[in-house]
């Protein structure tokens, strides 16, 4: 399709000559409940100025049909002016009014205006999602972040529905079976931030007010919505409680009154991402409405997202990156603020930095070691590049680097800089220099070299301690090595960075716990930095670099410290230090420096005493990956049996009714293989077996069914019966995954063709199929699909929307075929397709790198 992929150059040109005064957008979605209706009517009227009268420009629009185009009273012929992606207009005046009337399509992929029919009650729900550039699927517009404008939405919908948008509604008029909602004009915002949510949603309302410094009171109406059939599970009080704490906190930190009036939070079905920061109308994936018992880690994750999106009201919505190169200017900040806010706003999630160290950073380290990694400030040529940059660098590494910046300039300078940034750039667009400018003003430090090292280069450094002692066991020198040549997995790309770190020295106390006896904070620069304060102290059992997780780096250990971890990792008393140690040994495993079976042994030995539930759940996932991908093939079966035995042992020993018990039950379901484990799984389902305190609720039931299905021990009728008992959106997904997980050629073929032969599947169902299809232990069944996979990549990329294509490319990659032949096939595709879309090549390069890493780890495990 011509021009579908807007380039940065085109956006710059357009912004160079245009200024948008405002949009009026009318949508008529009364047809939505009719499954036969594929489209809805959309009419945009945009008023804009042009600094070069006579020039030509275009609006973006992805619509099946354009009915009329009128520029300054002159009718244009859609047949010639509309090319399927753009509405071309020329002969612009200094001031213009352009109206485009189109039929736009209801979406099934979560891009644009998504339509969902609830299997539980037949109700229809709509919501929009646009970032980075899908507003053009719903109404004609100048789709780029720096052409901000006020938007006035009018939505006509079935009379029984409610409708929300960014602003409050000013009137609702009923006519026949429809109601028309007129919304107040928004503040100037970017197109990708506009939103409409419509349907018979269940809604909980509340209110927030705050006395401002000038004596006035800020009033913010709050609401939270979800589908009616989820209402019994909707803990809106908890969500709104976090919301209010966050509003208190961000007002205090940012000193800029919330600028968007009201604050709605909609939990919507089949959402492709965690959440989206539409001003005044945030959308979340509805999996955050918990239908069954989940661990506290899930509540913490949700609260983190609530605060992340709220931080965006300032970082992103009030002040917006000019183009997607500086996406990090909003995502890194919001990601940092999610964790910072959980602590600062005094929510009950006081271990937020442990979660950050353990999970967010793992995401960053993984992404940063791909050959496709990029600096935090990226080079984003076009929208396809932009789409792939919502990644571990932009979010998690960026947030980690901001955490380091806070340590570097001090938190007061950092937040004073933020306050100036909001005041100076309110309702505008920014670039890196705008941020550095305010931080240099407030911090008094030149940030150019800091930014060059941290923001404008890619890669992660490894820090390793080097300890020498005298005959009495006293330290004669403690040095911190940055990326030494004896580390075979140094991914720093030759860049050494300034690191503000703490070094922790740990020894056993009288109770046998490993506790910090010394903490030394210093700047690490260059390849070797001596920690002078350590000289003369007794050699400790454990030297932990980057204690307290101030900087972003991989940490290594000297031989004695590593031995201390092997015998006592679980005995480290401090929760954050223990999480750092777990991360470090996982990185060693991924880097092929610790055999996978040694990592599994550490998990089996110490995971049972891990108090932090989020860390425990990470250990489960990582131990499973270690066995599935990183262990030598000849040890896999033994490793799998050890994990299942460990899961069963810990499940029986866990405190009844605890989160830990639930986590171990799920881990048992993921690892169960032998007759004993599968027998218990079936027993838990039928009720013939019980674990004291363990409630086998709906989500756990599906996990248990998945174990049986993958083992070939779930009859089709049994799965169908379970679906009949849970005929919901979530139930359908789980059922689909169970079907795809059955160990038969027919099941694999059905899942493969369900995804590839129809473009009707929403992304959640694509994921259910690929997840069930790709069970690593079934590699002998899926090996047949490796060659066809590489043959169809370009076709998938060309024909499917990017959200779906990304899931297919990632989900069907033959990662379980960890052998040289598959690696060669991936390489052959890459070298044979230099002209393939860069975003597609990037996805394949990353999966190929996962495969190569697994092969390296396997040879370490074998040796
Ligand atoms: Zn975000």
PDB file of N, CA and C and ligand atoms in Angstrom, residues 277 308-309 312 330-331 334 395, ligand 1:
ATOM      1  N   UNK A 277      -1.619   5.367  27.705  1.00  0.00           N
ATOM      2  CA  UNK A 277      -1.791   6.579  28.501  1.00  0.00           C
ATOM      3  C   UNK A 277      -2.675   7.630  27.858  1.00  0.00           C
ATOM      4  N   UNK A 308       2.567   4.075  36.138  1.00  0.00           N
ATOM      5  CA  UNK A 308       3.282   4.321  34.878  1.00  0.00           C
ATOM      6  C   UNK A 308       2.413   5.182  33.946  1.00  0.00           C
ATOM      7  N   UNK A 309       1.175   4.768  33.761  1.00  0.00           N
ATOM      8  CA  UNK A 309       0.292   5.518  32.852  1.00  0.00           C
ATOM      9  C   UNK A 309      -0.004   6.907  33.400  1.00  0.00           C
ATOM     10  N   UNK A 312       2.649   9.318  32.668  1.00  0.00           N
ATOM     11  CA  UNK A 312       2.578   9.753  31.270  1.00  0.00           C
ATOM     12  C   UNK A 312       1.697  10.995  31.073  1.00  0.00           C
ATOM     13  N   UNK A 330       9.452   9.677  27.059  1.00  0.00           N
ATOM     14  CA  UNK A 330       8.265   9.410  27.863  1.00  0.00           C
ATOM     15  C   UNK A 330       8.299   8.018  28.478  1.00  0.00           C
ATOM     16  N   UNK A 331       8.759   6.989  27.732  1.00  0.00           N
ATOM     17  CA  UNK A 331       8.644   5.625  28.257  1.00  0.00           C
ATOM     18  C   UNK A 331       9.651   5.328  29.371  1.00  0.00           C
ATOM     19  N   UNK A 334       8.283   7.095  32.439  1.00  0.00           N
ATOM     20  CA  UNK A 334       7.092   6.459  33.002  1.00  0.00           C
ATOM     21  C   UNK A 334       7.469   5.141  33.662  1.00  0.00           C
ATOM     22  N   UNK A 395      12.106   1.083  27.382  1.00  0.00           N
ATOM     23  CA  UNK A 395      11.436   1.055  28.685  1.00  0.00           C
ATOM     24  C   UNK A 395      12.430   0.780  29.806  1.00  0.00           C
TER      25      UNK A 395
HETATM   26 ZN1  LIG B   1       4.310   3.879  28.732  1.00  0.00          ZN
END
